Amino acid sequence: MTDFRLVVVSAGVSDPSSTRLLADRATQRVTALAKERGHAVTVTTVDLRELLPELPAALSSQLLGPRFTRAVDALGAADAIVAAAPVYKAGASGLFTSFFQVLDNDLLIGKPVILAATAGTARHALVVDEEMRALFAYLRALPVPTSLFASTEDWTDTGFGTRIDRAARELVLLMESGFARAVRDDAWGAYQHTYGSAGGTELEIDLDSDLMRLATGGTLRPSTDDDPFDPRKG
Amino acid sequence: MQFGIMSVSDITRDPVSGHTPSEAERIENIVKIAVHAEEVGLDVFAIGEHHNPPFFSSSPTTLLAHIAALTTTLTVTTSTTLITTNDPVRLAEEYAMLQHLAKGRMDLMLGRGNTAPVYPWFGQDIRQGLPLALENYNLLHRLWREDVVDWEGQFRTPLQGFTSTPRPLDDVPPFVWHGSIRTPEIAEQAAFYGNGYFANNIFWPKEHYKRLITFYRQRFEHYGHGTRKQAVVGLGGQAFIAKNSQEAHDQFRPYFDEAPVYGNGPRMEDFEEMTPLSVGSPQEVIDKTLTFRDAFGDYQRQLFLVDHAGLPVDMVLRQLDLLGEHVVPVLREELEARRDPEAPANPPSHADLVKAKYGDQAPRQPRPNANRGDNVTGGSPYQDSEAAAAEYPTL
């Protein structure tokens, strides 16, 4: 029995929004399945629309306003994520993409994610797998195998409910596996990090690195011991 | 505690009048601004270094030598000197020369520069920016402390029996600050050498800068240069002052909104709330600046950015008047009253460094040996230097 923290990020901008609706359906299934398996789930929803006033500052100067900061904190503490975007002009919406581009690269490492998108036509179906999945791969997150995509006809398709179920189950299993936490505990150092990233928690300074030796008067020059033609060896 | 101004040397269109100053105009004005900084009682003038338009400051030592000649108490410095794309040999020479001409009223701050295209113009690669900065400073440090240097590194042609001339004034190297906002290696290098550490304190909440300043203080102590409180810390910041808050906001807003870097981004009020920017009455600027000490501990130098974003020169001079008359005197008094006696009041001046090195003895004045005609300095270039034989390669 574990208490999981699930963060839902929705980039839908109308109210009610079909993107939010899809995110909520996935969230409900995740919560229900987790409960069946004896877990509690605390859900935090980040409606990106509410972050719009802070977006220009974040994009232009990496300056995160209070709502952005809360969203980053929630994602940093999340055990799993549901990320849903509307498709505009054959791509995930600018708001959705911008939000994840502003986040630091270390925030979502190893975290399981359900990727979801809505569109007016089925012709956009591959946006989730070809575009959104790549973005989350870059962030080193762990999107579940089943992507969710809903165009108009999907809302009445019973097969869609099955896919939501499948994605939710995948997410719960990945949460249960403790993969993200294990990565953080056991293998964090094997990933490239920048100082102050992972929502300001990545503050480890390795004093035993080549660069630190250089900073303290050392040299990067490889040893010339094995150079038979080194004139200094006489 | 020293107070001064730092300029990035941008030539920006004044969004209110539509006027873009010529390079000639802006260079003439920066000299006026620097001289006026001394007139209103400020201690420091710092200029940046850039090698691309719309900036003018490609040759900081030339500008600073001129300003030093026109002033009597002002310390001239940089914000920053590029330790990556400049050859450390040239830096050693140029800044030692400036030190002589300014009679020691100078120091310098080193930075990496973040404009990728500039690096290849000088034969460098931004991907190597950090190791380049670290290695270059290691060399610069030795060039100012050893008459004859043999050196080999990753990036620069090796040196054999090289002497950087002139030797520093009184054979005491200029004080060096390392500017950095996100790189632990730079803070470590500053601490290792017992140099100063400077955070620009402009774009982000002050908590962001706090981590590395704390790290630098710890490491300064670790390397035995003194206690954490004795580490030498400088901070940037930006302020716009008017007689009341409303007026300050009204006057500064068009410049803020179109400022390079953050213009067209955050609202000015949000930026004020989230970053160290203060726009307001003298009292508001004083109150905000005092919070820096609360966050970072006692520090030794405060530089304000006041001449950017197309602000016309008259407005900048007026800002200096307000700083000098209403803000800095109060800050001096308040900060001095709060200062832990263990923390130094000021960064080391040339006189302090001379005293630290020689005590009451007369400083060394290197006199070269006669020219031997071979244009090579050899092992003992100065009459009083030890004949350390240079290691020439032999086959």
PDB file of C-alpha atoms in Angstrom, chain B residues 50-304:
ATOM      1  CA  HIS B  50      31.881  42.192 -26.127  1.00  0.00           C
ATOM      2  CA  HIS B  51      33.028  41.568 -29.656  1.00  0.00           C
ATOM      3  CA  ASN B  52      29.821  42.049 -31.565  1.00  0.00           C
ATOM      4  CA  PRO B  53      27.342  44.845 -32.207  1.00  0.00           C
ATOM      5  CA  PRO B  54      25.375  46.444 -30.595  1.00  0.00           C
ATOM      6  CA  PHE B  55      28.132  46.710 -27.978  1.00  0.00           C
ATOM      7  CA  PHE B  56      31.142  48.987 -28.074  1.00  0.00           C
ATOM      8  CA  SER B  57      33.436  47.606 -25.407  1.00  0.00           C
ATOM      9  CA  SER B  58      35.869  45.355 -27.234  1.00  0.00           C
ATOM     10  CA  SER B  59      38.927  46.967 -25.604  1.00  0.00           C
ATOM     11  CA  PRO B  60      38.195  47.466 -21.931  1.00  0.00           C
ATOM     12  CA  THR B  61      41.736  48.294 -20.826  1.00  0.00           C
ATOM     13  CA  THR B  62      41.959  51.223 -23.261  1.00  0.00           C
ATOM     14  CA  LEU B  63      38.710  52.672 -21.946  1.00  0.00           C
ATOM     15  CA  LEU B  64      39.570  52.032 -18.320  1.00  0.00           C
ATOM     16  CA  ALA B  65      43.050  53.563 -18.634  1.00  0.00           C
ATOM     17  CA  HIS B  66      41.453  56.711 -20.013  1.00  0.00           C
ATOM     18  CA  ILE B  67      38.892  56.819 -17.218  1.00  0.00           C
ATOM     19  CA  ALA B  68      41.580  56.202 -14.608  1.00  0.00           C
ATOM     20  CA  ALA B  69      43.479  59.181 -16.011  1.00  0.00           C
ATOM     21  CA  LEU B  70      40.423  61.401 -15.610  1.00  0.00           C
ATOM     22  CA  THR B  71      39.659  60.346 -12.043  1.00  0.00           C
ATOM     23  CA  THR B  72      41.487  60.222  -8.736  1.00  0.00           C
ATOM     24  CA  THR B  73      39.722  57.793  -6.409  1.00  0.00           C
ATOM     25  CA  LEU B  74      37.572  55.621  -8.668  1.00  0.00           C
ATOM     26  CA  THR B  75      38.514  51.945  -8.974  1.00  0.00           C
ATOM     27  CA  VAL B  76      38.139  50.769 -12.561  1.00  0.00           C
ATOM     28  CA  THR B  77      37.254  47.153 -13.244  1.00  0.00           C
ATOM     29  CA  THR B  78      35.483  44.870 -15.681  1.00  0.00           C
ATOM     30  CA  SER B  79      32.136  43.107 -15.793  1.00  0.00           C
ATOM     31  CA  THR B  80      33.466  40.883 -17.242  1.00  0.00           C
ATOM     32  CA  THR B  81      36.789  40.259 -18.968  1.00  0.00           C
ATOM     33  CA  LEU B  82      36.522  37.233 -21.237  1.00  0.00           C
ATOM     34  CA  ILE B  83      38.850  34.589 -19.888  1.00  0.00           C
ATOM     35  CA  THR B  84      37.875  32.210 -22.692  1.00  0.00           C
ATOM     36  CA  THR B  85      38.376  33.995 -25.992  1.00  0.00           C
ATOM     37  CA  ASN B  86      41.254  36.194 -24.841  1.00  0.00           C
ATOM     38  CA  ASP B  87      44.743  34.807 -24.713  1.00  0.00           C
ATOM     39  CA  PRO B  88      45.740  34.779 -21.039  1.00  0.00           C
ATOM     40  CA  VAL B  89      49.149  36.093 -22.060  1.00  0.00           C
ATOM     41  CA  ARG B  90      47.552  39.203 -23.552  1.00  0.00           C
ATOM     42  CA  LEU B  91      45.341  39.589 -20.481  1.00  0.00           C
ATOM     43  CA  ALA B  92      48.373  39.403 -18.209  1.00  0.00           C
ATOM     44  CA  GLU B  93      50.114  42.095 -20.253  1.00  0.00           C
ATOM     45  CA  GLU B  94      47.180  44.428 -20.806  1.00  0.00           C
ATOM     46  CA  TYR B  95      45.863  44.413 -17.268  1.00  0.00           C
ATOM     47  CA  ALA B  96      49.329  44.782 -15.751  1.00  0.00           C
ATOM     48  CA  MET B  97      49.781  47.825 -17.976  1.00  0.00           C
ATOM     49  CA  LEU B  98      46.430  49.198 -16.845  1.00  0.00           C
ATOM     50  CA  GLN B  99      47.432  48.551 -13.259  1.00  0.00           C
ATOM     51  CA  HIS B 100      50.572  50.667 -13.704  1.00  0.00           C
ATOM     52  CA  LEU B 101      48.750  53.513 -15.421  1.00  0.00           C
ATOM     53  CA  ALA B 102      45.883  53.486 -12.919  1.00  0.00           C
ATOM     54  CA  LYS B 103      48.388  53.400 -10.047  1.00  0.00           C
ATOM     55  CA  GLY B 104      46.744  50.300  -8.714  1.00  0.00           C
ATOM     56  CA  ARG B 105      43.182  51.695  -8.798  1.00  0.00           C
ATOM     57  CA  MET B 106      41.917  48.702 -10.733  1.00  0.00           C
ATOM     58  CA  ASP B 107      40.963  45.066 -10.504  1.00  0.00           C
ATOM     59  CA  LEU B 108      39.202  42.760 -12.929  1.00  0.00           C
ATOM     60  CA  MET B 109      36.411  40.255 -13.080  1.00  0.00           C
ATOM     61  CA  LEU B 110      36.616  37.178 -15.244  1.00  0.00           C
ATOM     62  CA  GLY B 111      33.714  35.631 -17.096  1.00  0.00           C
ATOM     63  CA  ARG B 112      33.216  33.119 -19.874  1.00  0.00           C
ATOM     64  CA  GLY B 113      30.978  34.921 -22.324  1.00  0.00           C
ATOM     65  CA  ASN B 114      27.895  33.121 -23.580  1.00  0.00           C
ATOM     66  CA  THR B 115      27.729  34.182 -27.235  1.00  0.00           C
ATOM     67  CA  ALA B 116      28.596  31.029 -29.178  1.00  0.00           C
ATOM     68  CA  PRO B 117      29.613  32.700 -32.473  1.00  0.00           C
ATOM     69  CA  VAL B 118      32.230  34.867 -30.725  1.00  0.00           C
ATOM     70  CA  TYR B 119      34.354  31.860 -29.783  1.00  0.00           C
ATOM     71  CA  PRO B 120      35.355  30.756 -33.306  1.00  0.00           C
ATOM     72  CA  TRP B 121      36.201  34.367 -34.205  1.00  0.00           C
ATOM     73  CA  PHE B 122      39.020  33.962 -31.731  1.00  0.00           C
ATOM     74  CA  GLY B 123      39.846  30.386 -32.638  1.00  0.00           C
ATOM     75  CA  GLN B 124      37.946  28.854 -29.737  1.00  0.00           C
ATOM     76  CA  ASP B 125      34.927  26.630 -29.224  1.00  0.00           C
ATOM     77  CA  ILE B 126      32.136  27.421 -26.763  1.00  0.00           C
ATOM     78  CA  ARG B 127      31.704  23.721 -25.982  1.00  0.00           C
ATOM     79  CA  GLN B 128      35.124  23.924 -24.348  1.00  0.00           C
ATOM     80  CA  GLY B 129      34.207  27.193 -22.627  1.00  0.00           C
ATOM     81  CA  LEU B 130      34.498  25.970 -19.053  1.00  0.00           C
ATOM     82  CA  PRO B 131      37.796  24.030 -19.255  1.00  0.00           C
ATOM     83  CA  LEU B 132      39.147  26.904 -21.349  1.00  0.00           C
ATOM     84  CA  ALA B 133      38.218  29.433 -18.659  1.00  0.00           C
ATOM     85  CA  LEU B 134      39.708  27.319 -15.885  1.00  0.00           C
ATOM     86  CA  GLU B 135      42.938  26.555 -17.692  1.00  0.00           C
ATOM     87  CA  ASN B 136      43.396  30.117 -18.936  1.00  0.00           C
ATOM     88  CA  TYR B 137      43.074  31.473 -15.440  1.00  0.00           C
ATOM     89  CA  ASN B 138      45.573  28.960 -14.086  1.00  0.00           C
ATOM     90  CA  LEU B 139      48.055  30.375 -16.593  1.00  0.00           C
ATOM     91  CA  LEU B 140      47.126  34.017 -15.978  1.00  0.00           C
ATOM     92  CA  HIS B 141      47.617  33.462 -12.264  1.00  0.00           C
ATOM     93  CA  ARG B 142      51.158  32.203 -12.802  1.00  0.00           C
ATOM     94  CA  LEU B 143      52.092  34.859 -15.368  1.00  0.00           C
ATOM     95  CA  TRP B 144      51.531  37.545 -12.748  1.00  0.00           C
ATOM     96  CA  ARG B 145      53.387  35.724 -10.008  1.00  0.00           C
ATOM     97  CA  GLU B 146      56.383  34.145 -11.705  1.00  0.00           C
ATOM     98  CA  ASP B 147      58.935  36.150 -13.671  1.00  0.00           C
ATOM     99  CA  VAL B 148      59.633  33.218 -15.937  1.00  0.00           C
ATOM    100  CA  VAL B 149      56.954  30.740 -16.861  1.00  0.00           C
ATOM    101  CA  ASP B 150      57.209  27.348 -18.510  1.00  0.00           C
ATOM    102  CA  TRP B 151      53.748  26.149 -19.237  1.00  0.00           C
ATOM    103  CA  GLU B 152      51.844  23.567 -21.195  1.00  0.00           C
ATOM    104  CA  GLY B 153      48.095  23.158 -21.394  1.00  0.00           C
ATOM    105  CA  GLN B 154      45.330  21.772 -23.501  1.00  0.00           C
ATOM    106  CA  PHE B 155      44.345  24.895 -25.369  1.00  0.00           C
ATOM    107  CA  ARG B 156      47.203  27.288 -25.860  1.00  0.00           C
ATOM    108  CA  THR B 157      50.633  27.027 -27.442  1.00  0.00           C
ATOM    109  CA  PRO B 158      53.127  25.984 -24.761  1.00  0.00           C
ATOM    110  CA  LEU B 159      55.356  28.648 -23.246  1.00  0.00           C
ATOM    111  CA  GLN B 160      59.051  28.198 -22.626  1.00  0.00           C
ATOM    112  CA  GLY B 161      60.892  30.718 -20.522  1.00  0.00           C
ATOM    113  CA  PHE B 162      58.216  33.341 -21.029  1.00  0.00           C
ATOM    114  CA  THR B 163      58.100  36.591 -19.076  1.00  0.00           C
ATOM    115  CA  SER B 164      54.930  38.665 -19.159  1.00  0.00           C
ATOM    116  CA  THR B 165      55.773  42.374 -19.170  1.00  0.00           C
ATOM    117  CA  PRO B 166      55.397  44.717 -17.491  1.00  0.00           C
ATOM    118  CA  ARG B 167      55.480  42.887 -14.204  1.00  0.00           C
ATOM    119  CA  PRO B 168      52.482  43.885 -12.056  1.00  0.00           C
ATOM    120  CA  LEU B 169      52.715  47.188 -10.213  1.00  0.00           C
ATOM    121  CA  ASP B 170      54.942  46.729  -7.148  1.00  0.00           C
ATOM    122  CA  ASP B 171      55.089  43.083  -8.212  1.00  0.00           C
ATOM    123  CA  VAL B 172      51.623  42.613  -6.726  1.00  0.00           C
ATOM    124  CA  PRO B 173      49.065  41.081  -9.109  1.00  0.00           C
ATOM    125  CA  PRO B 174      45.720  42.835  -9.585  1.00  0.00           C
ATOM    126  CA  PHE B 175      42.885  41.479  -7.469  1.00  0.00           C
ATOM    127  CA  VAL B 176      40.712  39.103  -9.474  1.00  0.00           C
ATOM    128  CA  TRP B 177      37.007  38.352  -9.206  1.00  0.00           C
ATOM    129  CA  HIS B 178      35.429  35.326 -10.827  1.00  0.00           C
ATOM    130  CA  GLY B 179      31.942  36.059 -12.103  1.00  0.00           C
ATOM    131  CA  SER B 180      29.546  33.140 -12.271  1.00  0.00           C
ATOM    132  CA  ILE B 181      25.908  32.383 -11.664  1.00  0.00           C
ATOM    133  CA  ARG B 182      25.615  28.660 -12.234  1.00  0.00           C
ATOM    134  CA  THR B 183      29.012  26.985 -12.387  1.00  0.00           C
ATOM    135  CA  PRO B 184      30.405  25.348  -9.253  1.00  0.00           C
ATOM    136  CA  GLU B 185      33.831  24.910 -10.914  1.00  0.00           C
ATOM    137  CA  ILE B 186      34.232  28.680 -11.216  1.00  0.00           C
ATOM    138  CA  ALA B 187      33.270  29.208  -7.577  1.00  0.00           C
ATOM    139  CA  GLU B 188      35.754  26.487  -6.657  1.00  0.00           C
ATOM    140  CA  GLN B 189      38.508  28.178  -8.640  1.00  0.00           C
ATOM    141  CA  ALA B 190      37.808  31.534  -6.983  1.00  0.00           C
ATOM    142  CA  ALA B 191      37.955  29.829  -3.587  1.00  0.00           C
ATOM    143  CA  PHE B 192      41.089  27.831  -4.387  1.00  0.00           C
ATOM    144  CA  TYR B 193      43.064  30.949  -5.270  1.00  0.00           C
ATOM    145  CA  GLY B 194      41.511  33.114  -2.577  1.00  0.00           C
ATOM    146  CA  ASN B 195      40.079  35.432  -5.212  1.00  0.00           C
ATOM    147  CA  GLY B 196      36.774  37.269  -5.126  1.00  0.00           C
ATOM    148  CA  TYR B 197      33.469  35.821  -6.287  1.00  0.00           C
ATOM    149  CA  PHE B 198      30.853  37.910  -8.051  1.00  0.00           C
ATOM    150  CA  ALA B 199      27.223  37.063  -8.823  1.00  0.00           C
ATOM    151  CA  ASN B 200      25.491  39.328 -11.328  1.00  0.00           C
ATOM    152  CA  ASN B 201      22.288  39.081  -9.314  1.00  0.00           C
ATOM    153  CA  ILE B 202      20.127  40.310 -12.169  1.00  0.00           C
ATOM    154  CA  PHE B 203      17.919  37.763 -13.835  1.00  0.00           C
ATOM    155  CA  TRP B 204      16.803  35.356 -11.157  1.00  0.00           C
ATOM    156  CA  PRO B 205      15.475  35.274  -7.614  1.00  0.00           C
ATOM    157  CA  LYS B 206      18.303  35.855  -5.177  1.00  0.00           C
ATOM    158  CA  GLU B 207      17.961  32.340  -3.727  1.00  0.00           C
ATOM    159  CA  HIS B 208      19.417  31.125  -7.000  1.00  0.00           C
ATOM    160  CA  TYR B 209      22.694  32.965  -6.385  1.00  0.00           C
ATOM    161  CA  LYS B 210      22.809  32.052  -2.746  1.00  0.00           C
ATOM    162  CA  ARG B 211      23.788  28.421  -3.300  1.00  0.00           C
ATOM    163  CA  LEU B 212      27.007  29.135  -5.140  1.00  0.00           C
ATOM    164  CA  ILE B 213      27.962  32.016  -2.875  1.00  0.00           C
ATOM    165  CA  THR B 214      27.565  29.708   0.107  1.00  0.00           C
ATOM    166  CA  PHE B 215      29.615  27.036  -1.662  1.00  0.00           C
ATOM    167  CA  TYR B 216      32.322  29.607  -2.487  1.00  0.00           C
ATOM    168  CA  ARG B 217      32.474  30.762   1.138  1.00  0.00           C
ATOM    169  CA  GLN B 218      32.839  27.177   2.381  1.00  0.00           C
ATOM    170  CA  ARG B 219      35.587  26.389  -0.083  1.00  0.00           C
ATOM    171  CA  PHE B 220      37.400  29.675   0.605  1.00  0.00           C
ATOM    172  CA  GLU B 221      37.632  28.571   4.199  1.00  0.00           C
ATOM    173  CA  HIS B 222      38.562  25.021   3.173  1.00  0.00           C
ATOM    174  CA  TYR B 223      41.583  26.314   1.256  1.00  0.00           C
ATOM    175  CA  GLY B 224      42.741  28.295   4.243  1.00  0.00           C
ATOM    176  CA  HIS B 225      42.344  31.828   2.951  1.00  0.00           C
ATOM    177  CA  GLY B 226      40.282  32.851   5.940  1.00  0.00           C
ATOM    178  CA  THR B 227      36.884  32.145   7.386  1.00  0.00           C
ATOM    179  CA  ARG B 228      33.673  31.977   5.393  1.00  0.00           C
ATOM    180  CA  LYS B 229      32.832  35.465   6.480  1.00  0.00           C
ATOM    181  CA  GLN B 230      36.174  36.704   5.224  1.00  0.00           C
ATOM    182  CA  ALA B 231      35.565  35.504   1.676  1.00  0.00           C
ATOM    183  CA  VAL B 232      35.271  38.366  -0.800  1.00  0.00           C
ATOM    184  CA  VAL B 233      31.851  38.589  -2.396  1.00  0.00           C
ATOM    185  CA  GLY B 234      30.531  41.082  -4.929  1.00  0.00           C
ATOM    186  CA  LEU B 235      27.014  41.461  -6.220  1.00  0.00           C
ATOM    187  CA  GLY B 236      25.329  43.101  -9.131  1.00  0.00           C
ATOM    188  CA  GLY B 237      21.836  44.452  -9.167  1.00  0.00           C
ATOM    189  CA  GLN B 238      19.836  46.983 -11.022  1.00  0.00           C
ATOM    190  CA  ALA B 239      17.984  49.974  -9.833  1.00  0.00           C
ATOM    191  CA  PHE B 240      15.965  52.841 -11.219  1.00  0.00           C
ATOM    192  CA  ILE B 241      15.347  55.674  -8.830  1.00  0.00           C
ATOM    193  CA  ALA B 242      12.986  58.648  -8.867  1.00  0.00           C
ATOM    194  CA  LYS B 243      11.607  60.787  -6.098  1.00  0.00           C
ATOM    195  CA  ASN B 244       8.655  58.481  -5.659  1.00  0.00           C
ATOM    196  CA  SER B 245       7.635  55.016  -6.679  1.00  0.00           C
ATOM    197  CA  GLN B 246       5.050  56.075  -9.240  1.00  0.00           C
ATOM    198  CA  GLU B 247       7.436  58.372 -11.043  1.00  0.00           C
ATOM    199  CA  ALA B 248      10.152  55.740 -11.100  1.00  0.00           C
ATOM    200  CA  HIS B 249       7.783  53.197 -12.605  1.00  0.00           C
ATOM    201  CA  ASP B 250       6.451  55.621 -15.191  1.00  0.00           C
ATOM    202  CA  GLN B 251       9.916  56.714 -16.273  1.00  0.00           C
ATOM    203  CA  PHE B 252      11.516  53.294 -16.373  1.00  0.00           C
ATOM    204  CA  ARG B 253       8.675  51.221 -17.825  1.00  0.00           C
ATOM    205  CA  PRO B 254       9.247  51.960 -21.529  1.00  0.00           C
ATOM    206  CA  TYR B 255      12.923  51.063 -21.113  1.00  0.00           C
ATOM    207  CA  PHE B 256      12.179  47.925 -19.138  1.00  0.00           C
ATOM    208  CA  ASP B 257       9.541  46.757 -21.601  1.00  0.00           C
ATOM    209  CA  GLU B 258      11.940  46.959 -24.527  1.00  0.00           C
ATOM    210  CA  ALA B 259      15.149  46.085 -22.739  1.00  0.00           C
ATOM    211  CA  PRO B 260      17.392  43.573 -24.445  1.00  0.00           C
ATOM    212  CA  VAL B 261      17.410  40.174 -22.745  1.00  0.00           C
ATOM    213  CA  TYR B 262      14.235  40.413 -20.673  1.00  0.00           C
ATOM    214  CA  GLY B 263      12.222  42.973 -22.666  1.00  0.00           C
ATOM    215  CA  ASN B 264       8.793  41.886 -23.952  1.00  0.00           C
ATOM    216  CA  GLY B 265       8.887  39.171 -21.326  1.00  0.00           C
ATOM    217  CA  PRO B 266       7.909  39.607 -17.713  1.00  0.00           C
ATOM    218  CA  ARG B 267       5.915  42.554 -16.420  1.00  0.00           C
ATOM    219  CA  MET B 268       8.142  45.016 -14.619  1.00  0.00           C
ATOM    220  CA  GLU B 269       6.223  44.522 -11.363  1.00  0.00           C
ATOM    221  CA  ASP B 270       6.691  40.742 -11.559  1.00  0.00           C
ATOM    222  CA  PHE B 271      10.367  41.166 -12.297  1.00  0.00           C
ATOM    223  CA  GLU B 272      10.703  43.469  -9.296  1.00  0.00           C
ATOM    224  CA  GLU B 273       8.984  40.941  -7.126  1.00  0.00           C
ATOM    225  CA  MET B 274      10.921  37.935  -8.324  1.00  0.00           C
ATOM    226  CA  THR B 275      14.397  39.360  -8.976  1.00  0.00           C
ATOM    227  CA  PRO B 276      16.702  41.888  -7.296  1.00  0.00           C
ATOM    228  CA  LEU B 277      15.528  44.709  -9.618  1.00  0.00           C
ATOM    229  CA  SER B 278      14.393  47.741  -7.670  1.00  0.00           C
ATOM    230  CA  VAL B 279      12.390  50.547  -9.222  1.00  0.00           C
ATOM    231  CA  GLY B 280      11.229  53.183  -6.841  1.00  0.00           C
ATOM    232  CA  SER B 281      12.025  55.928  -4.398  1.00  0.00           C
ATOM    233  CA  PRO B 282      15.476  56.111  -2.784  1.00  0.00           C
ATOM    234  CA  GLN B 283      14.017  54.445   0.307  1.00  0.00           C
ATOM    235  CA  GLU B 284      12.592  51.563  -1.705  1.00  0.00           C
ATOM    236  CA  VAL B 285      15.914  50.990  -3.428  1.00  0.00           C
ATOM    237  CA  ILE B 286      17.673  51.121  -0.061  1.00  0.00           C
ATOM    238  CA  ASP B 287      15.267  48.606   1.476  1.00  0.00           C
ATOM    239  CA  LYS B 288      15.622  46.177  -1.397  1.00  0.00           C
ATOM    240  CA  THR B 289      19.406  46.440  -1.476  1.00  0.00           C
ATOM    241  CA  LEU B 290      19.573  45.739   2.234  1.00  0.00           C
ATOM    242  CA  THR B 291      17.846  42.416   1.623  1.00  0.00           C
ATOM    243  CA  PHE B 292      20.935  41.310  -0.353  1.00  0.00           C
ATOM    244  CA  ARG B 293      23.042  41.317   2.783  1.00  0.00           C
ATOM    245  CA  ASP B 294      20.363  39.337   4.602  1.00  0.00           C
ATOM    246  CA  ALA B 295      20.500  36.701   1.877  1.00  0.00           C
ATOM    247  CA  PHE B 296      24.209  36.533   1.103  1.00  0.00           C
ATOM    248  CA  GLY B 297      25.948  37.709   4.250  1.00  0.00           C
ATOM    249  CA  ASP B 298      28.300  40.664   4.484  1.00  0.00           C
ATOM    250  CA  TYR B 299      29.680  41.449   1.072  1.00  0.00           C
ATOM    251  CA  GLN B 300      32.255  43.875  -0.151  1.00  0.00           C
ATOM    252  CA  ARG B 301      31.121  45.324  -3.436  1.00  0.00           C
ATOM    253  CA  GLN B 302      27.762  46.311  -4.834  1.00  0.00           C
ATOM    254  CA  LEU B 303      27.540  47.234  -8.512  1.00  0.00           C
ATOM    255  CA  PHE B 304      24.375  48.630 -10.057  1.00  0.00           C
TER     256      PHE B 304
END
